[in-house]
PDB file of C-alpha atoms and ligand atoms in Angstrom:
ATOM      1  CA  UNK A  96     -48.724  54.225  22.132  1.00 51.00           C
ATOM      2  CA  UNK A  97     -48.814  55.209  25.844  1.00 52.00           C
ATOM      3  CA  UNK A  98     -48.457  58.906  26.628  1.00 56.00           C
ATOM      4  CA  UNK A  99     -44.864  60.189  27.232  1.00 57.00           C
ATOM      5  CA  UNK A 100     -43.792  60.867  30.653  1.00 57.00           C
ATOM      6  CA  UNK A 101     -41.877  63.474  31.264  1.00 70.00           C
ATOM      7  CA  UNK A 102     -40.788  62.952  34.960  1.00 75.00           C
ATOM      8  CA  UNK A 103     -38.239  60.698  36.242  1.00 76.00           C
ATOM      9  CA  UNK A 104     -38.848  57.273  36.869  1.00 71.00           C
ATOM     10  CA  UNK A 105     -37.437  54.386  37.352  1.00 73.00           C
ATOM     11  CA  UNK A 106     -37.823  51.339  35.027  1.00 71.00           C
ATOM     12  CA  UNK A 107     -37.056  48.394  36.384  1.00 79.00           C
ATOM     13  CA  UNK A 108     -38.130  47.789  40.251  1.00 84.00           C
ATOM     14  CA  UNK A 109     -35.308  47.081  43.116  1.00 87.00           C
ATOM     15  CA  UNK A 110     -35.213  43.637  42.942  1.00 86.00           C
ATOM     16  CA  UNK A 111     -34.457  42.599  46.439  1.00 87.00           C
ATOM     17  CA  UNK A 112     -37.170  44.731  47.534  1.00 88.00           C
ATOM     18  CA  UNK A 113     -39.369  42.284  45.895  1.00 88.00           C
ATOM     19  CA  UNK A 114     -40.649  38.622  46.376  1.00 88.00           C
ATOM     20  CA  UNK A 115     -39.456  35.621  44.382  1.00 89.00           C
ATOM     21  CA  UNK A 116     -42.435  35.955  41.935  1.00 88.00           C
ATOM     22  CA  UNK A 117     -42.460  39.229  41.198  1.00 90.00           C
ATOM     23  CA  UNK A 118     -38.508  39.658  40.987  1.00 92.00           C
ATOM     24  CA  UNK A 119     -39.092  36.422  38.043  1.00 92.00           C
ATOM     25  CA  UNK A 120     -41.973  38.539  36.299  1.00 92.00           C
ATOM     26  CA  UNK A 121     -39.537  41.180  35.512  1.00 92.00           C
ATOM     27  CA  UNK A 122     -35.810  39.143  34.985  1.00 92.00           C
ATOM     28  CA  UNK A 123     -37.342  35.640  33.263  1.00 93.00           C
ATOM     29  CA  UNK A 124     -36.833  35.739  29.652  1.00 94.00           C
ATOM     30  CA  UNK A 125     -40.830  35.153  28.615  1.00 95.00           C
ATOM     31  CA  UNK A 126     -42.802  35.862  25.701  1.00 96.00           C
ATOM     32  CA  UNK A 127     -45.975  37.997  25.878  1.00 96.00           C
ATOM     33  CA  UNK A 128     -48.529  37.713  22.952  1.00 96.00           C
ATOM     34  CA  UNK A 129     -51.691  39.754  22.759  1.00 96.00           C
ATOM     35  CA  UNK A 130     -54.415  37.137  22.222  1.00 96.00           C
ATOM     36  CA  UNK A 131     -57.760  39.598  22.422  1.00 94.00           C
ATOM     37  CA  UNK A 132     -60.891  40.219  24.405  1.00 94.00           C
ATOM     38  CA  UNK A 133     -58.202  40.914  27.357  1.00 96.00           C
ATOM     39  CA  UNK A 134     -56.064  37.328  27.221  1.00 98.00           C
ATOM     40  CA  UNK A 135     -52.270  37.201  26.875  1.00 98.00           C
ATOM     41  CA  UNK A 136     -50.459  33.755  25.921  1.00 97.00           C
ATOM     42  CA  UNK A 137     -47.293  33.806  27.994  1.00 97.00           C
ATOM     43  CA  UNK A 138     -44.449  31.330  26.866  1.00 96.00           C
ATOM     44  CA  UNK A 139     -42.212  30.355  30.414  1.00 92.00           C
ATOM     45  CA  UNK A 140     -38.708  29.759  30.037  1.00 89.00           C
ATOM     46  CA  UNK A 141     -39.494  26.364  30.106  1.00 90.00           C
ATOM     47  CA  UNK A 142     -41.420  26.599  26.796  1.00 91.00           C
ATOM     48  CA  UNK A 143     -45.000  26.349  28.397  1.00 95.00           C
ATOM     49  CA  UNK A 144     -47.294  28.341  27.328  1.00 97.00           C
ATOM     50  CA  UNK A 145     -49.879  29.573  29.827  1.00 98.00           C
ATOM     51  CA  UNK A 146     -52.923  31.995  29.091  1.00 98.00           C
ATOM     52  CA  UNK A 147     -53.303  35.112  31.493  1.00 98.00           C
ATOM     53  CA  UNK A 148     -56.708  36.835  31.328  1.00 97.00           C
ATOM     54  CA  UNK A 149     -56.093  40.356  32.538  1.00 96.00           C
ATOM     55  CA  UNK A 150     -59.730  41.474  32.950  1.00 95.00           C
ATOM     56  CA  UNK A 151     -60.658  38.650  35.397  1.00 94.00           C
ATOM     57  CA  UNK A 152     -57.188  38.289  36.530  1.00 94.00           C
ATOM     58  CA  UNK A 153     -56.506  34.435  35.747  1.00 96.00           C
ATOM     59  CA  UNK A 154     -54.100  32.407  34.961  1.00 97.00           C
ATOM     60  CA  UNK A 155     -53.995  28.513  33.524  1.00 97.00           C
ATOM     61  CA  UNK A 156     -50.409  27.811  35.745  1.00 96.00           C
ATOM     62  CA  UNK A 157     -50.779  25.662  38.288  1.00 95.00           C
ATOM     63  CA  UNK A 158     -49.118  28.762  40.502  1.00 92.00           C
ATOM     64  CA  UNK A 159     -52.558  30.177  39.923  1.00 93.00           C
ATOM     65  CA  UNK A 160     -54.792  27.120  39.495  1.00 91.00           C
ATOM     66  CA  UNK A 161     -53.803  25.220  42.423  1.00 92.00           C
ATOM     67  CA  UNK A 162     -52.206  27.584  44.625  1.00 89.00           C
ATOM     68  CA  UNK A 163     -54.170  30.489  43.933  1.00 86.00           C
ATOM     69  CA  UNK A 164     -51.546  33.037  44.033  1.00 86.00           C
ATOM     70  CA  UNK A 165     -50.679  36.343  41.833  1.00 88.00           C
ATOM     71  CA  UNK A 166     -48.578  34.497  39.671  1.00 93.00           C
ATOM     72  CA  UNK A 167     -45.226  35.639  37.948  1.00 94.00           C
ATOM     73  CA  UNK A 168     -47.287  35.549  34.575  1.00 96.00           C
ATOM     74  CA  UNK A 169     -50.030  37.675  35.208  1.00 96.00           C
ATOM     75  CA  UNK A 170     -47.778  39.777  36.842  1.00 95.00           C
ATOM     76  CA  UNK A 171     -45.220  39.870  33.744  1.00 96.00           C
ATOM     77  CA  UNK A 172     -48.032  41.126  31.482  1.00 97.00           C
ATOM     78  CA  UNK A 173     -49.224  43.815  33.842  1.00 96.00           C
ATOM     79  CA  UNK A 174     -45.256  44.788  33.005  1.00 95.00           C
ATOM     80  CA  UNK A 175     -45.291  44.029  29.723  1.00 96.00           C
ATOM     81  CA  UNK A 176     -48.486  46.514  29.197  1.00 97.00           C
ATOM     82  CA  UNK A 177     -47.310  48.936  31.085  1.00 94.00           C
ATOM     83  CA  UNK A 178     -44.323  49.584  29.128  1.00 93.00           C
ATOM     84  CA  UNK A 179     -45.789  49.623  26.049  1.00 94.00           C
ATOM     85  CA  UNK A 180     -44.638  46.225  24.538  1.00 94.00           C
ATOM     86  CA  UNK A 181     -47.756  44.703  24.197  1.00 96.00           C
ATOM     87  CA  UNK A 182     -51.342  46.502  23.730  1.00 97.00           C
ATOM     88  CA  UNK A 183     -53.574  46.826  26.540  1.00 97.00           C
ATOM     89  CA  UNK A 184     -56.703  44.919  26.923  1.00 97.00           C
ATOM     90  CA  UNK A 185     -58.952  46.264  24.100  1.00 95.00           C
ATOM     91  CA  UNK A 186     -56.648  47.610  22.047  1.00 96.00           C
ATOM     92  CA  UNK A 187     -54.354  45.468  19.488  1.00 95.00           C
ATOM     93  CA  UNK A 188     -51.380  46.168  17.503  1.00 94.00           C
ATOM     94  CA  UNK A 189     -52.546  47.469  13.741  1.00 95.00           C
ATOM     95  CA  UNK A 190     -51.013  49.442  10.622  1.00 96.00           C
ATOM     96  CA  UNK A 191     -52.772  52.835  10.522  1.00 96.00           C
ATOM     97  CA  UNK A 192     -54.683  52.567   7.170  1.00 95.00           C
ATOM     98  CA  UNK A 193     -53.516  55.548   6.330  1.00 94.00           C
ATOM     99  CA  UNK A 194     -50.266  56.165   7.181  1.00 95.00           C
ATOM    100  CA  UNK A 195     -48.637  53.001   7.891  1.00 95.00           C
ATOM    101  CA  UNK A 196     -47.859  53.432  11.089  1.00 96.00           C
ATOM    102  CA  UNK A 197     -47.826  50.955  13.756  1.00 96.00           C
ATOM    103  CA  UNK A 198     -49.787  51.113  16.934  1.00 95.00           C
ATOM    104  CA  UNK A 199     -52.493  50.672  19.296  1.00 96.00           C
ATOM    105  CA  UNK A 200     -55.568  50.675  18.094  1.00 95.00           C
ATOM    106  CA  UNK A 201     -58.996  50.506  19.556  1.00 93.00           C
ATOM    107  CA  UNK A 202     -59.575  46.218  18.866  1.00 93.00           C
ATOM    108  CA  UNK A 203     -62.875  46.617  16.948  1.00 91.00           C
ATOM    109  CA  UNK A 204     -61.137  49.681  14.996  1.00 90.00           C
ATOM    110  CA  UNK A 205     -61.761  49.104  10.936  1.00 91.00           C
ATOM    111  CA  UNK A 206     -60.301  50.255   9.524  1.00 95.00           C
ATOM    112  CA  UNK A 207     -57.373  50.824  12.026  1.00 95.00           C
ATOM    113  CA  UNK A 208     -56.082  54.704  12.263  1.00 95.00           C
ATOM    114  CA  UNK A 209     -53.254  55.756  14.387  1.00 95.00           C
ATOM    115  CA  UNK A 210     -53.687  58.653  17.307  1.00 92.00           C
ATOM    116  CA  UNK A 211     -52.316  61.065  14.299  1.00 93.00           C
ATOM    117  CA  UNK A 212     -54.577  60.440  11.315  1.00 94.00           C
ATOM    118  CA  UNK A 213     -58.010  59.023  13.785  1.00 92.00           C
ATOM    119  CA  UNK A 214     -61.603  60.674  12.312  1.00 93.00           C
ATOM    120  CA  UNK A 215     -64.728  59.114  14.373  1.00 91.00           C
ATOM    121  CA  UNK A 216     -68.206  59.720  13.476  1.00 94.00           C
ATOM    122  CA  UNK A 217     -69.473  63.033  14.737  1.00 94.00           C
ATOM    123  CA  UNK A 218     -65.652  64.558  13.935  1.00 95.00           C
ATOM    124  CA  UNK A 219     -66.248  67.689  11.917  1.00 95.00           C
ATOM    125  CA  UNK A 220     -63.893  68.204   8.699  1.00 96.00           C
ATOM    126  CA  UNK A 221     -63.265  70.938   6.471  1.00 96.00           C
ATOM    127  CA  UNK A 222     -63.244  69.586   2.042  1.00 97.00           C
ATOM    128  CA  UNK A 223     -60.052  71.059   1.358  1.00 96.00           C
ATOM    129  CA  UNK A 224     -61.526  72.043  -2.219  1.00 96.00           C
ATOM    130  CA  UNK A 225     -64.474  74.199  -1.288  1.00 96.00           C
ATOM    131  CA  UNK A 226     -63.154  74.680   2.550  1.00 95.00           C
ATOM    132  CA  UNK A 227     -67.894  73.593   2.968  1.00 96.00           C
ATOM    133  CA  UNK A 228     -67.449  71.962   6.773  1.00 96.00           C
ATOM    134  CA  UNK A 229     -69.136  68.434   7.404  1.00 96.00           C
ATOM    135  CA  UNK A 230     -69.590  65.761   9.687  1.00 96.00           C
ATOM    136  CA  UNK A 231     -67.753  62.626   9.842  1.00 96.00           C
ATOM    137  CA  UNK A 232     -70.607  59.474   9.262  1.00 96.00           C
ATOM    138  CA  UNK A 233     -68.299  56.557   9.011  1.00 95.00           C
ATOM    139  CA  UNK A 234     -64.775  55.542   7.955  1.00 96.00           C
ATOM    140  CA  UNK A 235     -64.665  52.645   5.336  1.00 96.00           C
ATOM    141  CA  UNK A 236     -62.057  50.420   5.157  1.00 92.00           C
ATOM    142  CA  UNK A 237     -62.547  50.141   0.987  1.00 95.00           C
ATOM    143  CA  UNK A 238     -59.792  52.246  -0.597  1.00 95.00           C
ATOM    144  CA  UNK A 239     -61.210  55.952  -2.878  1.00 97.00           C
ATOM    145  CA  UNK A 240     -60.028  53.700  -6.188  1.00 97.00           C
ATOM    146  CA  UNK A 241     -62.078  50.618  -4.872  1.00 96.00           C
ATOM    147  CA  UNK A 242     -65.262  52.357  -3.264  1.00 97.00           C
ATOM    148  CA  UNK A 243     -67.785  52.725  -6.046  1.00 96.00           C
ATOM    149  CA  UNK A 244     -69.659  56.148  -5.605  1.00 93.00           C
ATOM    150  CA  UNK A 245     -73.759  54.483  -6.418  1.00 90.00           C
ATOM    151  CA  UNK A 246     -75.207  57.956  -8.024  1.00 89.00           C
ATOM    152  CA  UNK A 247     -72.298  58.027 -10.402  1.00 91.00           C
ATOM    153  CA  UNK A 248     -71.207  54.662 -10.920  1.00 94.00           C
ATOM    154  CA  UNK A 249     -67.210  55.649 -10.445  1.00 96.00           C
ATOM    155  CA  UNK A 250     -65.203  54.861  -8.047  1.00 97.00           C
ATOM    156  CA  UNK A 251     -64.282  57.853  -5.238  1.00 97.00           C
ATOM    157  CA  UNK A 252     -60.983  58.184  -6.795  1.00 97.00           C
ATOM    158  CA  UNK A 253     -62.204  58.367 -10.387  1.00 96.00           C
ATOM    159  CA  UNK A 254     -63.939  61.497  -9.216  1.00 95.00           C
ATOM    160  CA  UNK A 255     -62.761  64.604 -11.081  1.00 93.00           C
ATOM    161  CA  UNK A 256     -62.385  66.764  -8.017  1.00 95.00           C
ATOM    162  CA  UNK A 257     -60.406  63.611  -6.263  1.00 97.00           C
ATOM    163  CA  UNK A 258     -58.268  63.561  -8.894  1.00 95.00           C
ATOM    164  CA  UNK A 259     -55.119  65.078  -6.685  1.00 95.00           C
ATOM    165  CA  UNK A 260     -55.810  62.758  -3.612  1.00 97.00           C
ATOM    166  CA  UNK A 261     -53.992  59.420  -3.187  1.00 96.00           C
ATOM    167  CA  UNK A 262     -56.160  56.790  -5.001  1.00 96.00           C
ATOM    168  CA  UNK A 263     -55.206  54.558  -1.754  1.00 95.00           C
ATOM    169  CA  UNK A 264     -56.554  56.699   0.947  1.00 96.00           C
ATOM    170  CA  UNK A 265     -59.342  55.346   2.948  1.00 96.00           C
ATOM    171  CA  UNK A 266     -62.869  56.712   1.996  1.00 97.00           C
ATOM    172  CA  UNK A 267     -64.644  58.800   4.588  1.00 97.00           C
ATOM    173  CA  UNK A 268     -68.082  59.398   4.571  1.00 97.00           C
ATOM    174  CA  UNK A 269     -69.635  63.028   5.346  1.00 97.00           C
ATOM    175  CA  UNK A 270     -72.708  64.627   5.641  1.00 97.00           C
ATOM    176  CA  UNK A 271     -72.557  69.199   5.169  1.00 96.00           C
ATOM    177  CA  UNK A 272     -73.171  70.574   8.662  1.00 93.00           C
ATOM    178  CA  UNK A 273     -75.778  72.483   6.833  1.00 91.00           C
ATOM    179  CA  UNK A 274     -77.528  69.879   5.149  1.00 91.00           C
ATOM    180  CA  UNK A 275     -77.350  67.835   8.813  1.00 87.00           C
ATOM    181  CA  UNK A 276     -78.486  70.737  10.852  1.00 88.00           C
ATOM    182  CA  UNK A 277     -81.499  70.938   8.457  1.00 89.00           C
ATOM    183  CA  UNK A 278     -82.788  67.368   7.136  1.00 83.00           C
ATOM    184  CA  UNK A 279     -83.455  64.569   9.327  1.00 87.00           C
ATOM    185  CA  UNK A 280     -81.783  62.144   6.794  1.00 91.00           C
ATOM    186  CA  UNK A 281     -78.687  63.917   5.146  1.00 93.00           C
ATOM    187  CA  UNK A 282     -77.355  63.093   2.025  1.00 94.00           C
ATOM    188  CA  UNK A 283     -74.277  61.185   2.861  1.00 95.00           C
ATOM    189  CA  UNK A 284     -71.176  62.336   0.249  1.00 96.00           C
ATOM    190  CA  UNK A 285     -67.894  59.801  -0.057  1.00 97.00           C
ATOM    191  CA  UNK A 286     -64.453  61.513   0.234  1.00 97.00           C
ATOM    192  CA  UNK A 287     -60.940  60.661   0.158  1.00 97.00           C
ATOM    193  CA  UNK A 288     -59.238  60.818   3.632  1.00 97.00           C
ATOM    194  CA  UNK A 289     -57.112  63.522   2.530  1.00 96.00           C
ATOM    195  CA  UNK A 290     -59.189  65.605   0.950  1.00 97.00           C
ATOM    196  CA  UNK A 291     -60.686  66.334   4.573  1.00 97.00           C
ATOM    197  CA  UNK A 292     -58.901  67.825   7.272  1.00 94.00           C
ATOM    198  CA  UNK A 293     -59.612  67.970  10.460  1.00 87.00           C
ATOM    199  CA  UNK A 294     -60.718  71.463  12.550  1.00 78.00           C
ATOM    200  CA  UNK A 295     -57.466  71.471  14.277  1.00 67.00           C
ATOM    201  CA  UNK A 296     -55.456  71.075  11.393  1.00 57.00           C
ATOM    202  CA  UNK A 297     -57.435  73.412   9.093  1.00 50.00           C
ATOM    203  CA  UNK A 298     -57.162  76.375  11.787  1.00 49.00           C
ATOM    204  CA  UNK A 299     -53.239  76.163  11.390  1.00 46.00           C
ATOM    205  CA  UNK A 300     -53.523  76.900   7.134  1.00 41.00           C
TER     206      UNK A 300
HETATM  207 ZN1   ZN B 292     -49.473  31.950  35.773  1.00 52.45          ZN
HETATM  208 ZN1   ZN B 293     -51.737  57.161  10.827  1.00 52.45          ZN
END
């Protein structure tokens, strides 16, 4: 989600300040849909569909094509982004694995987290059942009662110690800050999401 703005703004343009194109960018009813890699298919009140690429700033109307102006679709998804109702280029509309939630995610993102629940490799975690800190290696998108744990043969959830974490939280791998400060190649330990929390959260308990 964009960041909240606290100031005072105003959300729709004055519309005779503007020219013909960009006053039918914002009051045409269209339809923006995030295609990836940057492209947007935009669907005119007349039911055509054109493509808008944002990052090279193209458009497949014949506005753009033949006439080579800043046409009212590129210029309705520059809106439509900016308000939040589509994802910018890069990012795409996901279900946090975790929490549910919907937003914008990072496109390459799997699994997807929202802003709240996102741990990235390098991230150092407290284990909420020994408070040992560790490293983030890499989140998995396999769920702690899919994920089979190799030097054990049982899944992450089957785990005695895991046995109070949701069986349907994602499985995060972590290497001890000790053990990575030391050895060259630390043994890498599977975890529930939950059972880790993040520095900032664990200062608060
Ligand atoms: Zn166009
Ligand atoms: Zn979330």
């Amino acid at each position: 989600m964009p960041p909240l703005r606290h100031h005072k703004v105003a959300l729709a343009p004055d519309l005779s300040e503007l020219d013909e194109r960009a006053a039918r960018a914002w009051t045409e009813p269209m339809a923006v849909r995030p295609l990836g890699g940057g492209c947007y298919a935009v669907e005119s009140e007349s039911d055509r569909e054109y493509t808008v690429d944002v990052l090279d700033g193209r458009c497949t109307c014949p506005d753009y094509r033949y006439r080579g102006v800043r046409c009212k679709h590129r210029r309705r998804v520059a809106i439509e982004i900016t308000r939040g109702r589509v994802p910018p280029p890069g990012k795409r509309v996901a279900d946090c694995a975790h929490c549910g939630h919907e937003s914008f995610v990072p496109e390459t993102a799997d699994p997807p987290l929202c802003e709240d629940c996102r741990v990235e490799p390098g991230d150092v975690v407290v284990d909420r059942e020994t408070a040992d800190t560790l490293v983030v290696e890499r989140v998995r998108s396999a769920r702690a009662d899919e994920y089979v744990i190799e030097a054990t043969g049982r899944t992450v959830a089957a785990h005695p110690t895991n046995h109070d974490y949701p069986a349907d939280d994602v499985v995060v791998d972590a290497v001890y800050l000790g053990d990575s400060l030391r050895a060259d190649d630390p043994r890498v330990y599977a975890f529930p999401y939950s059972r880790l929390s993040r520095t900032e959260d664990a200062a608060v308990v």
